[in-house]
Coordinates of C-alpha atoms in Angstrom, one line a residue:
Chain A
X1 CA 43.6 0.0 3.3
X2 CA 46.2 0.9 5.8
X3 CA 47.9 -2.0 7.5
X4 CA 50.4 0.2 9.3
X5 CA 53.0 -2.6 9.0
X6 CA 56.7 -1.7 9.4
X7 CA 59.0 -3.8 7.4
X8 CA 62.5 -2.7 8.2
X9 CA 64.5 -5.9 8.6
X10 CA 68.3 -5.1 8.6
X11 CA 70.9 -3.4 10.7
X12 CA 72.6 -0.3 9.6
X13 CA 75.4 0.4 8.8
X14 CA 75.0 -2.3 6.2
X15 CA 78.1 -4.3 7.2
X16 CA 76.2 -5.6 10.3
X17 CA 74.4 -8.9 10.1
X18 CA 70.6 -8.9 10.6
X19 CA 69.5 -8.7 14.2
X20 CA 68.1 -11.9 15.7
X21 CA 64.5 -11.7 16.8
X22 CA 65.5 -12.3 20.4
X23 CA 68.1 -14.0 22.6
X24 CA 66.2 -17.2 21.7
X25 CA 66.2 -16.5 18.0
X26 CA 62.3 -16.4 17.8
X27 CA 59.5 -14.0 18.6
X28 CA 57.9 -14.7 21.9
X29 CA 54.3 -15.9 21.7
X30 CA 51.6 -13.2 21.0
X31 CA 49.9 -13.2 24.3
X32 CA 46.8 -11.4 23.0
X33 CA 46.1 -13.8 20.1
X34 CA 46.7 -16.8 22.4
X35 CA 44.2 -15.5 25.0
X36 CA 41.6 -15.1 22.2
X37 CA 42.3 -18.6 20.9
X38 CA 42.0 -20.1 24.3
X39 CA 38.8 -18.2 25.0
X40 CA 37.1 -19.3 21.7
X41 CA 38.4 -22.9 22.2
X42 CA 36.9 -22.9 25.7
X43 CA 33.6 -21.5 24.6
X44 CA 33.3 -23.9 21.8
X45 CA 33.7 -26.7 24.3
X46 CA 30.7 -25.4 26.3
X47 CA 28.2 -25.6 23.5
X48 CA 25.2 -27.8 23.9
X49 CA 25.8 -31.4 22.7
X50 CA 25.2 -31.9 19.0
X51 CA 25.0 -28.1 18.3
X52 CA 27.5 -27.5 15.6
X53 CA 26.2 -24.2 14.2
X54 CA 28.9 -22.3 16.0
X55 CA 29.3 -18.6 15.1
X56 CA 32.5 -16.7 16.0
X57 CA 32.3 -13.0 15.2
X58 CA 34.1 -9.8 15.9
X59 CA 31.9 -6.7 15.9
X60 CA 33.4 -3.2 15.5
X61 CA 31.9 -0.5 17.7
X62 CA 32.3 1.5 20.9
X63 CA 32.5 0.4 24.6
X64 CA 30.5 2.8 26.7
X65 CA 30.4 3.4 30.4
X66 CA 26.9 2.3 31.4
X67 CA 26.4 5.3 33.7
X68 CA 27.9 8.2 31.7
X69 CA 27.3 6.9 28.2
X70 CA 30.9 8.1 27.4
X71 CA 33.4 5.8 25.7
X72 CA 35.2 3.7 28.2
X73 CA 38.5 5.0 29.5
X74 CA 41.1 2.7 31.1
X75 CA 44.6 3.8 32.2
X76 CA 46.4 1.9 29.4
X77 CA 48.0 3.1 26.2
X78 CA 47.5 0.1 23.8
X79 CA 44.8 -2.4 22.8
X80 CA 43.9 -4.9 25.5
X81 CA 41.4 -7.5 26.5
X82 CA 39.0 -6.5 29.3
X83 CA 38.5 -9.0 32.1
X84 CA 34.9 -10.1 31.7
X85 CA 32.5 -8.8 34.3
X86 CA 35.0 -6.4 35.8
X87 CA 34.0 -3.1 34.1
X88 CA 30.6 -1.7 34.0
X89 CA 30.3 -1.0 30.3
X90 CA 28.1 -2.0 27.3
X91 CA 29.1 -2.5 23.7
X92 CA 27.5 -0.4 21.0
X93 CA 27.5 -2.1 17.6
X94 CA 26.8 1.0 15.5
X95 CA 28.5 3.5 13.4
X96 CA 27.5 6.7 11.5
X97 CA 26.2 6.4 7.9
X98 CA 29.4 8.2 6.8
X99 CA 31.5 5.6 8.6
X100 CA 29.5 2.9 6.9
X101 CA 30.2 4.5 3.5
X102 CA 33.9 4.8 4.4
X103 CA 34.1 1.1 5.0
X104 CA 32.1 0.3 1.9
X105 CA 34.7 2.1 -0.1
X106 CA 37.6 0.5 1.6
X107 CA 36.2 -3.0 1.2
X108 CA 35.3 -2.4 -2.5
X109 CA 38.9 -1.2 -3.1
X110 CA 40.3 -4.2 -1.3
X111 CA 38.1 -6.5 -3.4
X112 CA 39.7 -5.1 -6.6
X113 CA 43.3 -4.7 -5.3
X114 CA 43.8 -7.5 -2.8
X115 CA 47.4 -8.6 -2.7
X116 CA 46.6 -12.1 -1.2
X117 CA 46.6 -15.2 -3.4
X118 CA 42.9 -15.6 -2.7
X119 CA 40.3 -13.4 -4.2
X120 CA 37.6 -11.6 -2.2
X121 CA 34.1 -12.3 -3.2
X122 CA 31.2 -10.0 -2.8
X123 CA 27.5 -10.4 -2.4
X124 CA 24.7 -7.8 -1.7
X125 CA 22.0 -9.3 0.4
X126 CA 18.6 -8.1 1.3
X127 CA 17.2 -10.1 4.3
X128 CA 14.3 -9.9 6.7
X129 CA 14.6 -11.3 10.2
X130 CA 11.3 -12.0 12.1
X131 CA 11.6 -12.9 15.8
X132 CA 9.1 -15.2 17.7
X133 CA 8.8 -16.1 21.4
X134 CA 10.5 -19.4 22.2
X135 CA 8.2 -22.4 21.4
X136 CA 8.2 -23.6 25.0
X137 CA 7.8 -20.1 26.4
X138 CA 11.3 -20.3 27.8
X139 CA 14.8 -19.9 26.3
X140 CA 15.9 -17.9 23.4
X141 CA 13.6 -16.4 20.9
X142 CA 13.3 -17.9 17.4
X143 CA 14.7 -16.0 14.4
X144 CA 13.4 -16.7 10.9
X145 CA 15.6 -15.1 8.2
X146 CA 14.1 -14.7 4.7
X147 CA 15.3 -13.4 1.4
X148 CA 13.5 -10.1 1.2
X149 CA 12.6 -10.4 -2.5
X150 CA 11.7 -14.1 -2.9
X151 CA 10.6 -14.7 0.7
X152 CA 12.5 -17.9 0.7
X153 CA 13.5 -19.0 4.3
X154 CA 17.3 -18.9 4.8
X155 CA 17.5 -19.9 8.4
X156 CA 15.1 -20.7 11.2
X157 CA 17.2 -20.8 14.5
X158 CA 17.4 -20.2 18.2
X159 CA 20.7 -18.4 18.9
X160 CA 22.4 -19.3 22.2
X161 CA 25.1 -16.9 23.4
X162 CA 28.1 -18.8 24.8
X163 CA 30.3 -15.8 25.7
X164 CA 32.0 -12.7 24.6
X165 CA 35.3 -10.8 25.1
X166 CA 35.6 -7.0 24.9
X167 CA 38.7 -5.4 23.3
X168 CA 39.5 -1.9 24.4
X169 CA 41.4 0.0 21.7
X170 CA 42.5 3.4 23.1
X171 CA 44.6 4.4 20.1
X172 CA 41.7 3.8 17.7
X173 CA 38.4 5.4 17.0
X174 CA 36.5 2.2 17.7
X175 CA 36.7 -0.8 20.1
X176 CA 35.6 -4.4 19.3
X177 CA 33.8 -7.5 20.7
X178 CA 34.4 -11.0 20.0
X179 CA 31.3 -13.2 20.5
X180 CA 30.8 -17.0 20.4
X181 CA 27.3 -18.2 19.7
X182 CA 25.6 -21.3 18.5
X183 CA 22.6 -21.3 16.2
X184 CA 20.3 -24.2 16.7
X185 CA 17.9 -25.1 13.9
X186 CA 14.3 -25.2 15.0
X187 CA 10.9 -25.9 13.3
X188 CA 9.3 -22.8 11.8
X189 CA 7.1 -21.1 14.5
X190 CA 3.4 -20.4 14.1
X191 CA 1.9 -17.1 15.2
X192 CA 2.9 -13.5 15.0
X193 CA 6.4 -12.1 15.0
X194 CA 7.3 -10.0 18.1
X195 CA 9.4 -7.7 15.9
X196 CA 11.1 -7.7 12.5
X197 CA 14.3 -6.1 11.1
X198 CA 15.5 -5.6 7.6
X199 CA 19.2 -6.2 6.7
X200 CA 20.8 -4.5 3.8
X201 CA 24.1 -6.3 3.8
X202 CA 27.3 -6.1 1.8
X203 CA 29.0 -9.3 2.4
X204 CA 32.7 -9.8 1.5
X205 CA 34.2 -13.3 1.7
X206 CA 38.0 -13.9 1.9
X207 CA 39.2 -17.4 2.5
X208 CA 37.8 -18.5 5.9
X209 CA 36.2 -15.2 6.7
X210 CA 33.1 -13.1 6.0
X211 CA 33.2 -9.3 6.5
X212 CA 29.6 -8.1 6.7
X213 CA 28.7 -4.4 6.5
X214 CA 25.1 -4.1 7.3
X215 CA 22.4 -1.5 7.6
X216 CA 19.8 -2.8 10.0
X217 CA 16.3 -1.3 10.1
X218 CA 14.3 -2.6 13.1
X219 CA 10.6 -2.3 13.6
X220 CA 9.0 -2.9 17.0
X221 CA 5.5 -2.1 16.1
X222 CA 3.3 -0.1 13.7
X223 CA 3.2 3.0 16.0
X224 CA 7.0 3.2 16.8
X225 CA 9.6 4.8 14.5
X226 CA 12.0 2.3 12.9
X227 CA 15.5 2.2 14.3
X228 CA 18.4 2.2 11.9
X229 CA 21.9 0.8 12.8
X230 CA 25.0 0.5 10.8
X231 CA 27.1 -2.6 11.8
X232 CA 30.4 -4.0 10.8
X233 CA 31.6 -7.5 11.7
X234 CA 34.0 -10.2 10.6
X235 CA 33.1 -13.8 11.2
X236 CA 34.4 -17.3 10.6
X237 CA 32.8 -18.5 7.4
X238 CA 32.7 -22.3 8.1
X239 CA 31.7 -23.7 11.5
X240 CA 32.7 -27.2 10.4
X241 CA 36.3 -26.0 9.7
X242 CA 36.5 -24.1 13.0
X243 CA 35.3 -27.2 14.8
X244 CA 37.6 -29.6 13.0
X245 CA 40.6 -27.5 13.7
X246 CA 39.6 -26.9 17.3
X247 CA 39.3 -30.7 17.9
X248 CA 42.9 -31.2 16.7
X249 CA 44.4 -28.2 18.6
X250 CA 47.6 -29.4 20.2
X251 CA 46.9 -33.0 19.4
X252 CA 50.2 -34.9 19.4
X253 CA 48.9 -37.5 17.0
X254 CA 48.3 -35.2 14.1
X255 CA 50.8 -33.3 11.9
X256 CA 52.2 -30.0 13.1
X257 CA 50.2 -28.0 10.6
X258 CA 46.9 -29.7 11.7
X259 CA 47.9 -29.2 15.4
X260 CA 48.4 -25.5 14.8
X261 CA 45.6 -24.9 12.3
X262 CA 43.1 -23.5 15.0
X263 CA 45.6 -21.0 16.3
X264 CA 46.5 -19.9 12.8
X265 CA 42.8 -19.4 12.0
X266 CA 42.3 -17.3 15.1
X267 CA 45.4 -15.3 14.3
X268 CA 44.0 -14.4 10.9
X269 CA 40.7 -13.7 12.5
X270 CA 42.2 -11.2 15.1
X271 CA 44.4 -9.7 12.2
X272 CA 41.3 -9.0 10.2
X273 CA 39.4 -7.5 13.1
X274 CA 42.4 -5.3 13.9
X275 CA 42.7 -4.1 10.3
X276 CA 39.0 -3.1 10.3
X277 CA 39.3 -1.3 13.7
X278 CA 42.5 0.5 12.6
X279 CA 40.7 1.7 9.4
X280 CA 37.9 3.2 11.3
X281 CA 38.1 7.0 10.9
X282 CA 36.6 9.5 13.2
X283 CA 32.9 10.1 14.1
X284 CA 32.3 7.2 16.5
X285 CA 32.3 8.8 19.9
Chain B
X1 CA 64.1 -21.3 28.1
X2 CA 60.5 -21.3 27.2
X3 CA 59.6 -19.0 24.4
X4 CA 56.0 -20.2 24.2
X5 CA 56.0 -19.7 20.4
X6 CA 53.4 -21.5 18.3
X7 CA 54.5 -22.5 14.9
X8 CA 51.6 -24.1 13.2
X9 CA 51.3 -22.6 9.7
X10 CA 49.1 -24.7 7.5
X11 CA 45.4 -25.4 7.0
X12 CA 44.1 -28.9 7.5
X13 CA 42.9 -31.0 5.8
X14 CA 46.1 -30.8 3.9
X15 CA 44.5 -30.1 0.5
X16 CA 43.7 -26.5 1.6
X17 CA 46.2 -23.8 0.7
X18 CA 47.8 -21.9 3.5
X19 CA 45.7 -19.3 5.1
X20 CA 46.7 -15.7 4.3
X21 CA 47.8 -13.6 7.4
X22 CA 44.8 -11.3 6.8
X23 CA 42.5 -9.8 4.1
X24 CA 45.4 -7.5 3.3
X25 CA 47.9 -10.4 3.2
X26 CA 50.1 -9.0 6.0
X27 CA 50.1 -8.9 9.8
X28 CA 48.8 -5.6 11.1
X29 CA 51.4 -3.5 12.9
X30 CA 52.2 -4.6 16.6
X31 CA 50.7 -1.6 18.4
X32 CA 52.6 -2.5 21.6
X33 CA 56.0 -2.5 20.1
X34 CA 55.2 0.6 18.1
X35 CA 54.2 2.4 21.2
X36 CA 57.4 1.5 23.0
X37 CA 59.5 2.5 19.9
X38 CA 57.7 5.9 19.7
X39 CA 58.2 6.5 23.4
X40 CA 61.9 5.7 23.4
X41 CA 62.4 7.8 20.2
X42 CA 60.6 10.8 21.8
X43 CA 62.6 10.4 25.1
X44 CA 65.9 10.3 23.2
X45 CA 65.0 13.5 21.5
X46 CA 64.5 15.2 25.0
X47 CA 68.0 14.5 26.2
X48 CA 70.3 17.5 27.0
X49 CA 72.3 18.7 24.0
X50 CA 75.5 16.8 23.5
X51 CA 74.6 14.1 26.0
X52 CA 75.0 10.9 24.1
X53 CA 75.4 8.3 26.9
X54 CA 71.8 7.2 26.5
X55 CA 70.8 4.2 28.5
X56 CA 67.6 2.2 27.5
X57 CA 66.8 -0.6 29.9
X58 CA 63.9 -2.9 30.9
X59 CA 63.9 -4.0 34.5
X60 CA 61.9 -7.1 35.6
X61 CA 60.0 -6.6 38.8
X62 CA 56.6 -6.0 40.4
X63 CA 54.2 -3.1 40.1
X64 CA 52.8 -2.4 43.5
X65 CA 49.8 -0.3 44.7
X66 CA 51.4 2.5 46.8
X67 CA 48.8 2.3 49.5
X68 CA 48.2 -1.4 50.0
X69 CA 51.7 -2.6 48.8
X70 CA 49.9 -5.4 46.9
X71 CA 50.7 -6.2 43.3
X72 CA 48.8 -3.9 41.0
X73 CA 45.5 -5.3 39.6
X74 CA 43.9 -3.8 36.5
X75 CA 40.7 -5.3 34.8
X76 CA 42.6 -6.6 31.8
X77 CA 43.6 -10.1 30.8
X78 CA 46.9 -9.5 28.8
X79 CA 50.1 -7.5 29.0
X80 CA 49.6 -3.8 28.4
X81 CA 51.3 -0.5 28.8
X82 CA 50.1 1.7 31.6
X83 CA 49.3 5.3 30.9
X84 CA 52.0 7.4 32.7
X85 CA 50.9 9.2 35.8
X86 CA 47.4 7.6 35.8
X87 CA 47.9 4.8 38.3
X88 CA 49.2 5.2 41.9
X89 CA 51.8 2.5 41.9
X90 CA 55.5 2.0 42.3
X91 CA 57.9 -0.4 40.6
X92 CA 59.9 -2.8 42.7
X93 CA 63.0 -4.0 41.0
X94 CA 63.7 -6.9 43.2
X95 CA 63.3 -10.7 43.3
X96 CA 64.0 -13.5 45.7
X97 CA 67.5 -15.2 45.8
X98 CA 65.7 -18.4 44.5
X99 CA 64.4 -16.4 41.5
X100 CA 67.9 -15.0 40.9
X101 CA 69.3 -18.5 40.9
X102 CA 66.6 -19.6 38.5
X103 CA 67.5 -16.9 36.0
X104 CA 71.2 -17.6 36.5
X105 CA 70.6 -21.2 35.5
X106 CA 68.4 -20.3 32.5
X107 CA 70.8 -17.7 31.2
X108 CA 73.8 -20.1 31.6
X109 CA 71.8 -22.8 29.7
X110 CA 71.0 -20.3 27.0
X111 CA 74.7 -19.3 26.8
X112 CA 75.6 -22.9 25.9
X113 CA 72.6 -23.8 23.8
X114 CA 71.6 -20.5 22.0
X115 CA 70.1 -21.2 18.5
X116 CA 70.8 -17.8 17.2
X117 CA 73.7 -17.1 14.7
X118 CA 75.3 -14.9 17.3
X119 CA 76.9 -16.3 20.4
X120 CA 76.1 -15.1 23.9
X121 CA 79.1 -13.7 25.9
X122 CA 79.4 -13.7 29.6
X123 CA 81.3 -11.8 32.2
X124 CA 81.1 -11.9 36.0
X125 CA 81.7 -8.3 37.4
X126 CA 82.3 -7.1 40.9
X127 CA 81.7 -3.4 41.0
X128 CA 81.4 -0.7 43.7
X129 CA 79.3 2.4 43.2
X130 CA 79.9 5.4 45.5
X131 CA 77.4 8.2 45.4
X132 CA 78.2 11.9 46.1
X133 CA 76.1 15.1 46.3
X134 CA 75.9 17.0 43.0
X135 CA 78.9 19.4 42.6
X136 CA 76.8 22.5 42.4
X137 CA 74.5 21.3 45.3
X138 CA 71.6 20.9 42.8
X139 CA 70.8 18.3 40.2
X140 CA 71.6 14.6 40.2
X141 CA 74.0 13.0 42.5
X142 CA 77.3 11.8 41.1
X143 CA 78.0 8.1 40.8
X144 CA 81.5 6.7 40.7
X145 CA 81.8 3.1 39.7
X146 CA 85.0 1.2 40.4
X147 CA 86.1 -2.4 39.8
X148 CA 85.9 -3.8 43.3
X149 CA 89.3 -5.7 43.1
X150 CA 91.6 -3.2 41.3
X151 CA 89.8 0.0 42.3
X152 CA 90.1 1.3 38.8
X153 CA 87.3 3.8 38.0
X154 CA 84.9 2.5 35.3
X155 CA 82.5 5.5 35.2
X156 CA 82.0 8.8 36.9
X157 CA 78.6 10.2 35.9
X158 CA 75.5 12.0 36.7
X159 CA 72.4 10.0 35.6
X160 CA 69.5 12.1 34.3
X161 CA 66.1 10.3 34.1
X162 CA 64.3 11.1 30.9
X163 CA 61.2 8.9 31.4
X164 CA 59.8 5.4 32.0
X165 CA 56.9 3.2 30.9
X166 CA 55.4 0.6 33.1
X167 CA 54.2 -2.7 31.6
X168 CA 51.6 -4.7 33.5
X169 CA 51.7 -8.4 32.8
X170 CA 48.7 -10.0 34.5
X171 CA 49.4 -13.5 33.1
X172 CA 53.0 -13.6 34.4
X173 CA 54.7 -13.6 37.8
X174 CA 56.3 -10.3 37.1
X175 CA 55.8 -6.9 35.5
X176 CA 58.4 -4.7 33.8
X177 CA 59.6 -1.1 33.4
X178 CA 61.2 0.5 30.5
X179 CA 63.5 3.4 31.5
X180 CA 65.4 5.9 29.3
X181 CA 68.1 7.8 31.0
X182 CA 71.3 9.6 30.0
X183 CA 74.6 9.3 31.8
X184 CA 76.7 12.5 31.7
X185 CA 80.4 12.2 32.5
X186 CA 81.6 14.5 35.2
X187 CA 84.9 15.2 37.0
X188 CA 85.6 12.9 39.9
X189 CA 84.1 14.4 43.0
X190 CA 86.1 15.3 46.2
X191 CA 84.8 14.5 49.7
X192 CA 82.9 11.6 51.2
X193 CA 80.3 9.4 49.6
X194 CA 76.8 9.6 50.9
X195 CA 76.3 5.9 50.3
X196 CA 77.8 2.9 48.5
X197 CA 76.6 -0.3 46.9
X198 CA 78.3 -3.4 45.8
X199 CA 77.2 -5.0 42.6
X200 CA 77.9 -8.7 42.0
X201 CA 76.8 -8.9 38.4
X202 CA 76.5 -11.7 35.9
X203 CA 76.5 -9.9 32.5
X204 CA 75.3 -11.7 29.4
X205 CA 75.8 -10.0 26.1
X206 CA 74.0 -11.0 22.9
X207 CA 74.2 -8.8 19.7
X208 CA 72.9 -5.3 20.7
X209 CA 71.8 -6.3 24.2
X210 CA 73.1 -6.9 27.7
X211 CA 71.2 -8.9 30.2
X212 CA 72.5 -8.1 33.7
X213 CA 71.6 -10.3 36.6
X214 CA 72.8 -8.5 39.7
X215 CA 73.0 -8.8 43.5
X216 CA 73.1 -5.3 44.9
X217 CA 74.2 -4.7 48.5
X218 CA 73.6 -1.1 49.6
X219 CA 75.1 0.5 52.7
X220 CA 73.8 3.8 54.0
X221 CA 75.9 4.1 57.0
X222 CA 78.1 2.2 59.5
X223 CA 75.1 1.8 61.9
X224 CA 72.5 0.6 59.5
X225 CA 72.1 -2.9 58.1
X226 CA 73.1 -3.4 54.5
X227 CA 70.1 -3.9 52.1
X228 CA 70.4 -6.7 49.6
X229 CA 68.4 -6.6 46.3
X230 CA 68.4 -9.0 43.3
X231 CA 67.8 -7.3 40.0
X232 CA 67.3 -8.4 36.4
X233 CA 67.5 -6.1 33.4
X234 CA 68.1 -6.1 29.7
X235 CA 69.6 -3.0 28.2
X236 CA 70.8 -1.8 24.8
X237 CA 74.6 -2.3 24.6
X238 CA 75.6 0.5 22.4
X239 CA 74.2 4.0 22.8
X240 CA 75.9 5.1 19.6
X241 CA 74.1 2.4 17.6
X242 CA 70.8 3.4 19.2
X243 CA 71.2 7.1 18.4
X244 CA 72.3 6.4 14.8
X245 CA 69.3 4.2 14.1
X246 CA 67.0 6.7 15.9
X247 CA 68.3 9.5 13.7
X248 CA 67.5 7.7 10.6
X249 CA 64.0 6.3 11.7
X250 CA 61.6 6.9 8.8
X251 CA 64.1 8.9 6.8
X252 CA 63.0 8.7 3.1
X253 CA 66.6 9.4 2.0
X254 CA 68.1 6.2 3.5
X255 CA 67.6 2.6 2.6
X256 CA 64.6 0.7 3.8
X257 CA 66.7 -1.4 6.2
X258 CA 68.3 1.7 7.7
X259 CA 65.0 3.5 8.0
X260 CA 63.5 0.5 9.9
X261 CA 66.6 -0.4 12.0
X262 CA 65.4 1.5 15.0
X263 CA 62.1 -0.3 15.1
X264 CA 63.8 -3.6 14.6
X265 CA 66.1 -2.9 17.4
X266 CA 63.3 -2.0 19.7
X267 CA 61.3 -5.0 18.6
X268 CA 64.2 -7.3 19.6
X269 CA 64.5 -5.4 22.9
X270 CA 60.8 -5.9 23.7
X271 CA 61.1 -9.6 22.7
X272 CA 64.0 -10.1 25.1
X273 CA 62.3 -8.4 27.9
X274 CA 59.1 -10.5 27.3
X275 CA 61.2 -13.7 27.3
X276 CA 62.7 -12.8 30.7
X277 CA 59.3 -11.9 32.1
X278 CA 57.7 -15.1 30.8
X279 CA 60.4 -17.2 32.3
X280 CA 60.0 -15.7 35.7
X281 CA 58.6 -18.4 38.0
X282 CA 56.6 -18.0 41.2
X283 CA 57.7 -16.2 44.3
X284 CA 57.4 -12.6 43.4
X285 CA 54.3 -11.4 45.0

């Protein structure tokens, strides 16, 4: 995978001492990563009491103008965070089968050649989601996720959307969206599913992150043609770790590393999302 | 000065190994800094043959809508580079006398407390610029800069603007503009200056950079009132170093540190500009 990192770190001619990072001797804070960390921290704080199944994910896709359907165009040259509710666009979490194959190859290569101390684990999952109306007739629908082969129930939840941030990437073939949701376990519903979808998912796990490359086949009724989407997302693997670091963010009573663990987690999350976006080839727009 | 850097770098609880920077083990490239480096490199390549007095500077100020005069407003949450010629705005390189005093205090403190290996040097300059029509009646006007006290000529040049990039900083009190110019030495002009300006400048030098905090008093004629502006800019101190690193950028025949020296120089330049912008208090808009 291409990380595009530049590593020059000396002054030439070689008799000059290395350049300081700045007049202060340090890099100024990364405003983008800080904004994302503040957003996620704030959203986590808005979750319903006792709901700890927090899901933080970044999906790779394309931001489209709602009217024209064309990819969003803003007068800026580099990746930036769009102000919520200020631009009339939608996020399309889909890619071509060729793109999907491209990412599959990249991630498989990374699995065998990763240069980090941690290994990348892989699982190929075949899941079926069935959706049911909310038990009280209001609120979010209920999703039952089963292993396709065994039929064993993996999850039975209502998903509550807490918020999302759209990231516009004019230099890249794709944009991305960060979403914060909470999944609340509920009793298994009775009755008939309103619709179902099959997920053929290649799931790569690295440290605190899961990268899911999924082919989603949705069926809305016997008479309608199934819809097939190809999705790529990176998500935080352990809600309990996320919540424990979030609770200690900036706390003067814990160690410096504990105090900064949430921001380090979000930094790696943003880095991973960026690496995926920057490796998205053509064929999106 | 506030650098706003966050330094947490461990996972808690403390039995977890440190988090990798990404699935690739490295930070992805900083798209913003790369864009600025590409821009400056390209602009340098456009200079007239033999003109090596290249000036690269970042001015701190406010981007204003040309029609309303209000500060520019784009639907983004973090600092970004504006696409040239896409937004109808002008850059105002000015601040209040209180802001000026604020930066003077900050820079003086930094001079005495800098934590980098290099010291910061300081000079208080009193200069007078006189402007004359171009000798051939076309092209850029001629600027003669003299020491106010001794009258000694410091420079006699035509300044050719090569290009500029505007940086919008919605989280900060000020925006900034990067300009690339070339100053071409010319013979001293004969005749009367069209206008003059006095520069009372506090000039701080750190490694390859000069931070100039200047009060500019312009006089356009005996009958009109002088205009007073307060400016802050950071510029590259040595055009010859800039050009030598630019020439070796990415060259496979030189050492890695020489190959990367241009990008490291621009990284520190951007860092310094950001540190100034982030320390700009209120009172700009």
